[in-house]
Amino acid sequence: MKTYKIAVIAGDGIGPEVIDEGVKVLKKIAQLDGGFAFEFTHFPWGCDYYAQHGEMMPKDGIEILSAFDAIFLGAVGKPGVPDHISLWDLLLKIRKSFDQYVNLRPVKLLKGAPCPLKDVREEDIDMIFVRENSEGEYAGSGSWLYKGKPNEVVIQDGVFSRVGCERIIRYAFELAKQEGKSLTSISKGNALNYSMVFWDQIFAEISKEYPEVETHSYLVDAASMFMIKDPKRFEIVVTSNLFGDILTDLGAAIAGGMGLAAGANINPERKFPSMFEPIHGSAPDIAGQGKANPLATVWSASQMLDFFGYPQWGKVLIDCIEQVLCEGKVLTADLGGNSSTGQVGDEIISKLEERNC
Ligand code: NAD
Ligand code: IPM
Ligand code: MN
């Protein structure tokens, strides 16, 4: 029987609360299927680990993780540890070290999910963001000169390589072709006169290889407006690291909230493990109270199942989430309910069990 080795980094704040439910759900699916199994190994890395050891993960953390088939991550960040340290030394380090250059983020209004927009049907919000996840504005290149002096200067470089732009744009075209959907590129060439002009040029070049794919190109400011005013314009979307970060929180807001927004950090060549996570953070405002919505994490578990070649199970999980949303009886407070994180996880489990009777 195939056993998938999963490294679990529950992390900080609500991370452990939501990841518990994700693990529970994956175990149940393996049990129901009977043809594969998961072996979970938990790593206590994160801000509490940092407080004890002075580092977010051990020096050989990346080497340890490289032996796994996938990583399941909760959230990272805790007041008291500077965010740029906690995130750069754990989450971003993993994305970069494992060349997880594709960040796949569905922005899809599930049946029963609340939407703040008026006159919008479920099918109007059905996008997949393909966010560049390895370079761009997140390259980590820059300098801090004359620190603390009156002439202090900081420089944060955006790094857009030809290889980096081509591979993410090509991935998005392949996805659009496979799904029979249009592809929209979001950039900002009018102001970012090197990086985004280059991005647009590469998008135009690669689009010639895919004459069957309908393409659109928007400036990021207009795209933000259209995501609210006319979301059905967008199907597959490709964009840079920072724009993808911002637009997918906006996407979460129109598709049920942060508690329903999932993401997969993929190394398409499968040379390194990919990482699955909710896109929300550690939510210190609700941490430790059993209030966190675990459905984003469950959705990311569904992405993991797709990735391992079980799209039928990925779909079953989405159906279960929709059932729970439509019934509206067992929901966390962000979705207007009064159930706990664990109760919502249990409800997904019982939907899975019911389907199998
Ligand atoms: P956040 O996503 O943690 O929280 C934003 C708001 O959404 C909060 O009101 C929170 O209560 C709510 N929320 C988020 N997830 C929820 C869930 N599952 N259920 C119900 N409500 C939920 O963003 P933030 O407050 O800007 O960041 C908090 C910390 O998390 C910071 O340290 C930040 O750097 C970090 N962060 C980490 C990740 C990650 O690990 N992937 C992502 C984003 C932010
Ligand atoms: C996300 C997060 C991260 C990002 C942060 C925590 C570094 O906001 O996954 O969306 O910006 O990529
Ligand atoms: Mn984000």
XYZ file of N, CA and C in Angstrom, residues 155-253:
297
model
N 16.561 49.931 0.423
C 16.276 49.535 -0.961
C 15.757 48.109 -0.940
N 14.595 47.887 -1.543
C 14.037 46.531 -1.656
C 13.889 46.241 -3.139
N 14.710 45.327 -3.621
C 14.682 45.056 -5.061
C 13.593 44.060 -5.424
N 12.961 44.277 -6.557
C 12.109 43.246 -7.155
C 12.968 42.504 -8.165
N 12.986 41.194 -8.091
C 13.826 40.418 -8.995
C 12.940 39.558 -9.885
N 12.942 39.868 -11.168
C 12.110 39.126 -12.128
C 13.040 38.519 -13.164
N 13.291 37.229 -13.042
C 14.195 36.573 -13.997
C 13.398 36.048 -15.182
N 14.065 35.895 -16.309
C 13.364 35.333 -17.478
C 12.876 33.924 -17.164
N 13.757 33.123 -16.552
C 13.354 31.750 -16.217
C 12.158 31.773 -15.258
N 12.235 32.641 -14.256
C 11.172 32.704 -13.247
C 9.836 33.130 -13.836
N 9.867 34.125 -14.708
C 8.604 34.600 -15.320
C 8.079 33.579 -16.316
N 8.987 33.042 -17.116
C 8.516 32.097 -18.150
C 7.869 30.875 -17.526
N 8.480 30.350 -16.469
C 7.951 29.074 -15.947
C 6.594 29.254 -15.285
N 6.372 30.378 -14.630
C 5.071 30.544 -13.968
C 3.988 30.856 -15.007
N 4.352 31.659 -15.994
C 3.370 32.011 -17.028
C 3.039 30.778 -17.864
N 4.052 29.981 -18.156
C 3.792 28.761 -18.934
C 2.909 27.796 -18.136
N 3.181 27.697 -16.837
C 2.349 26.819 -15.990
C 0.882 27.258 -16.062
N 0.685 28.565 -16.004
C -0.685 29.098 -16.017
C -1.352 28.832 -17.371
N -0.593 28.980 -18.460
C -1.166 28.674 -19.779
C -1.551 27.200 -19.872
N -0.687 26.328 -19.371
C -0.996 24.890 -19.417
C -2.281 24.605 -18.648
N -2.412 25.247 -17.492
C -3.603 25.023 -16.662
C -4.855 25.531 -17.386
N -4.741 26.720 -17.979
C -5.883 27.296 -18.687
C -6.281 26.406 -19.864
N -5.270 25.892 -20.577
C -5.535 25.020 -21.725
C -6.237 23.742 -21.262
N -5.696 23.161 -20.210
C -6.262 21.918 -19.673
C -7.705 22.113 -19.209
N -7.972 23.259 -18.599
C -9.310 23.507 -18.040
C -10.266 24.135 -19.058
N -9.732 24.499 -20.217
C -10.559 25.175 -21.212
C -11.049 26.532 -20.727
N -10.184 27.246 -20.018
C -10.574 28.543 -19.457
C -9.681 29.658 -20.007
N -10.125 30.881 -19.768
C -9.301 32.018 -20.185
C -8.187 32.250 -19.160
N -7.167 32.959 -19.606
C -6.056 33.293 -18.700
C -5.892 34.805 -18.642
N -5.872 35.327 -17.421
C -5.675 36.764 -17.223
C -4.345 37.004 -16.524
N -3.556 37.892 -17.086
C -2.299 38.293 -16.437
C -2.541 39.625 -15.724
N -2.074 39.712 -14.485
C -2.228 40.968 -13.739
C -0.839 41.522 -13.433
N -0.614 42.765 -13.852
C 0.716 43.350 -13.697
C 0.582 44.858 -13.470
N 1.639 45.579 -13.732
C 1.602 47.029 -13.468
C 2.705 47.709 -14.266
N 2.671 47.458 -15.580
C 3.730 47.953 -16.454
C 3.754 49.458 -16.607
N 2.637 50.112 -16.283
C 2.649 51.566 -16.462
C 3.530 52.268 -15.427
N 3.680 51.669 -14.252
C 4.502 52.308 -13.216
C 5.807 51.557 -12.971
N 5.747 50.225 -12.958
C 6.958 49.439 -12.700
C 7.617 49.165 -14.053
N 8.448 50.136 -14.458
C 8.849 50.228 -15.856
C 9.942 49.260 -16.273
N 10.451 48.476 -15.350
C 11.342 47.377 -15.739
C 10.623 46.043 -15.522
N 10.350 45.754 -14.244
C 9.866 44.406 -13.915
C 8.570 44.052 -14.623
N 7.600 44.953 -14.577
C 6.289 44.582 -15.098
C 6.190 44.746 -16.624
N 7.048 45.597 -17.174
C 7.118 45.670 -18.649
C 7.665 44.334 -19.158
N 8.674 43.832 -18.440
C 9.282 42.533 -18.774
C 8.248 41.416 -18.624
N 7.515 41.442 -17.510
C 6.452 40.428 -17.267
C 5.456 40.418 -18.441
N 4.988 41.622 -18.798
C 4.002 41.720 -19.886
C 4.568 41.202 -21.208
N 5.838 41.500 -21.426
C 6.481 41.042 -22.670
C 6.520 39.509 -22.700
N 6.882 38.913 -21.582
C 6.970 37.446 -21.539
C 5.575 36.837 -21.667
N 4.586 37.478 -21.069
C 3.205 36.973 -21.203
C 2.801 36.977 -22.685
N 3.141 38.070 -23.367
C 2.794 38.164 -24.797
C 3.553 37.112 -25.605
N 4.823 36.921 -25.276
C 5.627 35.913 -26.001
C 5.019 34.522 -25.846
N 4.721 34.148 -24.604
C 4.264 32.772 -24.357
C 2.847 32.577 -24.883
N 2.069 33.644 -24.903
C 0.693 33.498 -25.393
C 0.683 33.031 -26.866
N 1.754 33.338 -27.598
C 1.835 32.888 -29.010
C 1.891 31.364 -29.106
N 2.426 30.721 -28.043
C 2.497 29.248 -28.049
C 1.136 28.621 -27.772
N 0.188 29.431 -27.303
C -1.125 28.888 -26.898
C -2.259 29.665 -27.579
N -2.341 29.567 -28.902
C -3.359 30.367 -29.600
C -4.779 30.002 -29.177
N -4.958 28.782 -28.622
C -6.302 28.342 -28.229
C -6.749 28.954 -26.906
N -5.837 29.575 -26.164
C -6.209 30.134 -24.854
C -6.547 31.622 -25.003
N -7.759 31.962 -24.592
C -8.185 33.380 -24.607
C -7.428 34.101 -23.493
N -6.841 35.242 -23.799
C -6.058 35.938 -22.771
C -6.585 37.348 -22.522
N -6.334 37.809 -21.308
C -6.618 39.186 -20.928
C -5.443 39.675 -20.112
N -5.279 40.967 -20.098
C -4.195 41.549 -19.324
C -4.737 42.781 -18.616
N -4.580 42.838 -17.308
C -5.067 43.995 -16.545
C -3.959 44.584 -15.697
N -4.065 45.867 -15.472
C -3.226 46.514 -14.469
C -3.817 46.151 -13.110
N -2.957 46.031 -12.110
C -3.418 45.490 -10.826
C -4.465 46.376 -10.143
N -4.378 47.662 -10.358
C -5.370 48.538 -9.702
C -6.760 48.300 -10.310
N -6.812 48.246 -11.636
C -8.099 47.982 -12.282
C -8.583 46.570 -11.964
N -7.632 45.622 -11.903
C -8.023 44.237 -11.608
C -8.701 44.154 -10.237
N -8.188 44.889 -9.261
C -8.792 44.873 -7.914
C -10.228 45.364 -7.991
N -10.425 46.400 -8.784
C -11.770 46.958 -8.937
C -12.689 45.934 -9.627
N -12.192 45.319 -10.697
C -13.039 44.349 -11.420
C -13.320 43.093 -10.598
N -12.405 42.729 -9.723
C -12.679 41.541 -8.897
C -13.920 41.749 -8.039
N -14.175 43.003 -7.678
C -15.357 43.322 -6.870
C -16.572 43.591 -7.773
N -16.351 44.368 -8.816
C -17.478 44.807 -9.642
C -17.951 43.754 -10.631
N -17.014 42.911 -11.088
C -17.375 41.967 -12.144
C -16.459 40.729 -12.082
N -16.570 39.982 -10.988
C -15.593 38.895 -10.762
C -15.609 37.811 -11.827
N -16.703 37.696 -12.570
C -16.773 36.589 -13.537
C -15.820 36.759 -14.718
N -15.230 37.949 -14.838
C -14.203 38.126 -15.882
C -12.997 37.219 -15.685
N -12.764 36.839 -14.432
C -11.503 36.147 -14.128
C -11.713 34.645 -14.027
N -10.876 33.891 -14.731
C -10.927 32.420 -14.612
C -9.570 31.949 -14.073
N -8.622 31.680 -14.950
C -7.267 31.411 -14.456
C -6.534 32.758 -14.460
N -5.834 33.039 -13.380
C -5.151 34.328 -13.250
C -3.680 34.070 -12.928
N -2.789 34.753 -13.617
C -1.369 34.628 -13.272
C -0.842 35.998 -12.882
N -0.085 36.028 -11.797
C 0.402 37.318 -11.322
C 1.646 37.138 -10.464
N 2.225 38.268 -10.098
C 3.490 38.234 -9.357
C 3.241 37.878 -7.896
N 4.325 37.661 -7.197
C 4.295 37.206 -5.806
C 3.479 38.147 -4.898
N 3.826 39.437 -4.921
C 3.141 40.383 -4.024
C 1.702 40.650 -4.466
N 1.514 40.836 -5.770
C 0.137 41.085 -6.233
C -0.740 39.874 -5.926
N -0.155 38.687 -6.084
C -0.916 37.463 -5.797
C -1.256 37.346 -4.330
N -0.347 37.772 -3.480
C -0.615 37.751 -2.035
C -1.812 38.646 -1.719
N -1.760 39.865 -2.222
C -2.799 40.849 -1.886
C -4.141 40.463 -2.513
N -4.092 40.111 -3.794
C -5.359 39.826 -4.493
C -6.049 38.580 -3.975
N -5.284 37.643 -3.400
C -5.960 36.430 -2.905
C -6.583 36.667 -1.526
N -6.121 37.638 -0.771
C -6.889 38.025 0.439
C -8.170 38.747 0.005
N -8.057 39.560 -1.033
C -9.256 40.195 -1.591
C -10.210 39.109 -2.099
N -9.637 38.134 -2.760
C -10.427 36.998 -3.245
C -11.106 36.276 -2.092
N -10.371 36.084 -0.999
C -10.964 35.417 0.169
C -12.177 36.210 0.661
N -12.045 37.512 0.650
C -13.130 38.358 1.158
C -14.419 38.203 0.350
